[in-house]
Amino acid sequence: MELQQLTRLMYQTSQRINKTTTEIYKMAKEKAQTEHDYRKALSQEIAKLRAENVQATLIPDLARGNVSELKLKRDMADVMFKSAVESLKALQSELNGLQTISKYQSDIGR
């Protein structure tokens, strides 16, 4: 692999890492917000069911069922965040590999 091509690949990977880091920050905020929304709606639903004198043993299941769309959004945000973190790790490994190749080539060239 030519030095110029290797340098370009390293630069591109660094740029992808920067972009991914920014996206992870946004996803972390989204993950936290969806968790907040779900927990708030769940507590409100539990209070509503208690006020309606629903049998106490049924309240947790009914409340979770009634706010299941928010739970789905929360779970999806969590999975997307974890996926982005794994993607960042893969990019970091790719950059590490390219740096190793670069060092090896420069050591051979001496």
PDB file of C-alpha atoms in Angstrom:
ATOM      1  CA  MET A   1       0.000   0.000   0.000  1.00  0.00           C
ATOM      2  CA  GLU A   2       1.402   3.392  -0.968  1.00  0.00           C
ATOM      3  CA  LEU A   3       2.116   5.930   1.754  1.00  0.00           C
ATOM      4  CA  GLN A   4      -0.167   8.505   0.124  1.00  0.00           C
ATOM      5  CA  GLN A   5      -3.069   6.032  -0.042  1.00  0.00           C
ATOM      6  CA  LEU A   6      -2.426   4.909   3.536  1.00  0.00           C
ATOM      7  CA  THR A   7      -2.353   8.502   4.768  1.00  0.00           C
ATOM      8  CA  ARG A   8      -5.625   9.236   2.957  1.00  0.00           C
ATOM      9  CA  LEU A   9      -7.284   6.172   4.519  1.00  0.00           C
ATOM     10  CA  MET A  10      -6.066   7.190   7.970  1.00  0.00           C
ATOM     11  CA  TYR A  11      -7.417  10.712   7.473  1.00  0.00           C
ATOM     12  CA  GLN A  12     -10.785   9.415   6.233  1.00  0.00           C
ATOM     13  CA  THR A  13     -11.077   7.052   9.173  1.00  0.00           C
ATOM     14  CA  SER A  14     -10.238   9.869  11.593  1.00  0.00           C
ATOM     15  CA  GLN A  15     -12.976  11.976   9.999  1.00  0.00           C
ATOM     16  CA  ARG A  16     -15.451   9.096  10.345  1.00  0.00           C
ATOM     17  CA  ILE A  17     -14.483   8.733  14.008  1.00  0.00           C
ATOM     18  CA  ASN A  18     -15.140  12.450  14.576  1.00  0.00           C
ATOM     19  CA  LYS A  19     -18.518  12.215  12.862  1.00  0.00           C
ATOM     20  CA  THR A  20     -19.450   9.072  14.792  1.00  0.00           C
ATOM     21  CA  THR A  21     -18.489  10.706  18.079  1.00  0.00           C
ATOM     22  CA  THR A  22     -20.850  13.594  17.330  1.00  0.00           C
ATOM     23  CA  GLU A  23     -23.631  11.159  16.413  1.00  0.00           C
ATOM     24  CA  ILE A  24     -23.072   9.164  19.609  1.00  0.00           C
ATOM     25  CA  TYR A  25     -23.477  12.345  21.634  1.00  0.00           C
ATOM     26  CA  LYS A  26     -26.821  13.011  19.921  1.00  0.00           C
ATOM     27  CA  MET A  27     -27.889   9.403  20.432  1.00  0.00           C
ATOM     28  CA  ALA A  28     -26.962   9.544  24.107  1.00  0.00           C
ATOM     29  CA  LYS A  29     -29.196  12.581  24.529  1.00  0.00           C
ATOM     30  CA  GLU A  30     -32.008  10.815  22.659  1.00  0.00           C
ATOM     31  CA  LYS A  31     -31.528   7.698  24.796  1.00  0.00           C
ATOM     32  CA  ALA A  32     -31.747   9.716  28.001  1.00  0.00           C
ATOM     33  CA  GLN A  33     -34.770  11.662  26.782  1.00  0.00           C
ATOM     34  CA  THR A  34     -36.695   8.546  25.749  1.00  0.00           C
ATOM     35  CA  GLU A  35     -35.909   6.940  29.114  1.00  0.00           C
ATOM     36  CA  HIS A  36     -37.219  10.069  30.854  1.00  0.00           C
ATOM     37  CA  ASP A  37     -40.378  10.163  28.734  1.00  0.00           C
ATOM     38  CA  TYR A  38     -41.102   6.473  29.332  1.00  0.00           C
ATOM     39  CA  ARG A  39     -40.606   6.624  33.098  1.00  0.00           C
ATOM     40  CA  LYS A  40     -42.668   9.778  33.421  1.00  0.00           C
ATOM     41  CA  ALA A  41     -45.547   8.349  31.378  1.00  0.00           C
ATOM     42  CA  LEU A  42     -45.359   5.057  33.268  1.00  0.00           C
ATOM     43  CA  SER A  43     -45.607   6.756  36.634  1.00  0.00           C
ATOM     44  CA  GLN A  44     -48.529   8.863  35.427  1.00  0.00           C
ATOM     45  CA  GLU A  45     -50.282   5.762  34.110  1.00  0.00           C
ATOM     46  CA  ILE A  46     -49.756   3.937  37.408  1.00  0.00           C
ATOM     47  CA  ALA A  47     -51.210   6.901  39.315  1.00  0.00           C
ATOM     48  CA  LYS A  48     -54.171   7.032  36.929  1.00  0.00           C
ATOM     49  CA  LEU A  49     -54.896   3.317  37.330  1.00  0.00           C
ATOM     50  CA  ARG A  50     -54.661   3.603  41.125  1.00  0.00           C
ATOM     51  CA  ALA A  51     -57.099   6.502  41.068  1.00  0.00           C
ATOM     52  CA  GLU A  52     -59.470   4.327  39.041  1.00  0.00           C
ATOM     53  CA  ASN A  53     -59.251   1.666  41.788  1.00  0.00           C
ATOM     54  CA  VAL A  54     -57.810  -0.964  39.469  1.00  0.00           C
ATOM     55  CA  GLN A  55     -56.720  -4.098  41.314  1.00  0.00           C
ATOM     56  CA  ALA A  56     -53.188  -3.448  42.633  1.00  0.00           C
ATOM     57  CA  THR A  57     -51.691  -6.640  41.199  1.00  0.00           C
ATOM     58  CA  LEU A  58     -52.829  -5.686  37.677  1.00  0.00           C
ATOM     59  CA  ILE A  59     -51.531  -2.115  37.716  1.00  0.00           C
ATOM     60  CA  PRO A  60     -47.880  -2.764  36.723  1.00  0.00           C
ATOM     61  CA  ASP A  61     -48.774  -4.899  33.697  1.00  0.00           C
ATOM     62  CA  LEU A  62     -51.602  -2.632  32.560  1.00  0.00           C
ATOM     63  CA  ALA A  63     -49.500   0.497  32.970  1.00  0.00           C
ATOM     64  CA  ARG A  64     -46.593  -0.946  30.979  1.00  0.00           C
ATOM     65  CA  GLY A  65     -48.982  -2.110  28.287  1.00  0.00           C
ATOM     66  CA  ASN A  66     -50.589   1.310  28.061  1.00  0.00           C
ATOM     67  CA  VAL A  67     -47.240   3.063  27.531  1.00  0.00           C
ATOM     68  CA  SER A  68     -45.665   0.331  25.404  1.00  0.00           C
ATOM     69  CA  GLU A  69     -45.011   2.675  22.463  1.00  0.00           C
ATOM     70  CA  LEU A  70     -42.765   4.794  24.665  1.00  0.00           C
ATOM     71  CA  LYS A  71     -40.999   1.689  25.904  1.00  0.00           C
ATOM     72  CA  LEU A  72     -40.380   0.647  22.298  1.00  0.00           C
ATOM     73  CA  LYS A  73     -38.905   4.080  21.507  1.00  0.00           C
ATOM     74  CA  ARG A  74     -36.729   3.825  24.617  1.00  0.00           C
ATOM     75  CA  ASP A  75     -35.495   0.365  23.691  1.00  0.00           C
ATOM     76  CA  MET A  76     -34.788   1.389  20.106  1.00  0.00           C
ATOM     77  CA  ALA A  77     -32.815   4.433  21.260  1.00  0.00           C
ATOM     78  CA  ASP A  78     -30.791   2.181  23.561  1.00  0.00           C
ATOM     79  CA  VAL A  79     -30.015  -0.304  20.789  1.00  0.00           C
ATOM     80  CA  MET A  80     -29.065   2.461  18.353  1.00  0.00           C
ATOM     81  CA  PHE A  81     -26.748   4.005  20.944  1.00  0.00           C
ATOM     82  CA  LYS A  82     -25.040   0.684  21.672  1.00  0.00           C
ATOM     83  CA  SER A  83     -24.701   0.007  17.952  1.00  0.00           C
ATOM     84  CA  ALA A  84     -23.074   3.391  17.387  1.00  0.00           C
ATOM     85  CA  VAL A  85     -20.617   2.759  20.221  1.00  0.00           C
ATOM     86  CA  GLU A  86     -19.659  -0.580  18.648  1.00  0.00           C
ATOM     87  CA  SER A  87     -19.257   1.149  15.288  1.00  0.00           C
ATOM     88  CA  LEU A  88     -16.917   3.668  16.905  1.00  0.00           C
ATOM     89  CA  LYS A  89     -14.861   0.832  18.377  1.00  0.00           C
ATOM     90  CA  ALA A  90     -14.605  -0.759  14.928  1.00  0.00           C
ATOM     91  CA  LEU A  91     -13.424   2.518  13.410  1.00  0.00           C
ATOM     92  CA  GLN A  92     -10.852   2.932  16.158  1.00  0.00           C
ATOM     93  CA  SER A  93      -9.583  -0.585  15.459  1.00  0.00           C
ATOM     94  CA  GLU A  94      -9.421   0.193  11.752  1.00  0.00           C
ATOM     95  CA  LEU A  95      -7.382   3.327  12.435  1.00  0.00           C
ATOM     96  CA  ASN A  96      -5.118   1.397  14.788  1.00  0.00           C
ATOM     97  CA  GLY A  97      -4.512  -1.186  12.060  1.00  0.00           C
ATOM     98  CA  LEU A  98      -3.699   1.498   9.512  1.00  0.00           C
ATOM     99  CA  GLN A  99      -1.291   3.139  11.947  1.00  0.00           C
ATOM    100  CA  THR A 100       0.403  -0.213  12.519  1.00  0.00           C
ATOM    101  CA  ILE A 101       0.818  -0.702   8.769  1.00  0.00           C
ATOM    102  CA  SER A 102       2.215   2.815   8.463  1.00  0.00           C
ATOM    103  CA  LYS A 103       4.731   2.200  11.260  1.00  0.00           C
ATOM    104  CA  TYR A 104       5.730  -1.138   9.755  1.00  0.00           C
ATOM    105  CA  GLN A 105       6.281   0.457   6.340  1.00  0.00           C
ATOM    106  CA  SER A 106       8.299   3.307   7.798  1.00  0.00           C
ATOM    107  CA  ASP A 107      10.443   0.828   9.795  1.00  0.00           C
ATOM    108  CA  ILE A 108      11.122  -1.200   6.638  1.00  0.00           C
ATOM    109  CA  GLY A 109      12.000   1.938   4.684  1.00  0.00           C
ATOM    110  CA  ARG A 110      14.819   2.799   7.069  1.00  0.00           C
TER     111      ARG A 110
END
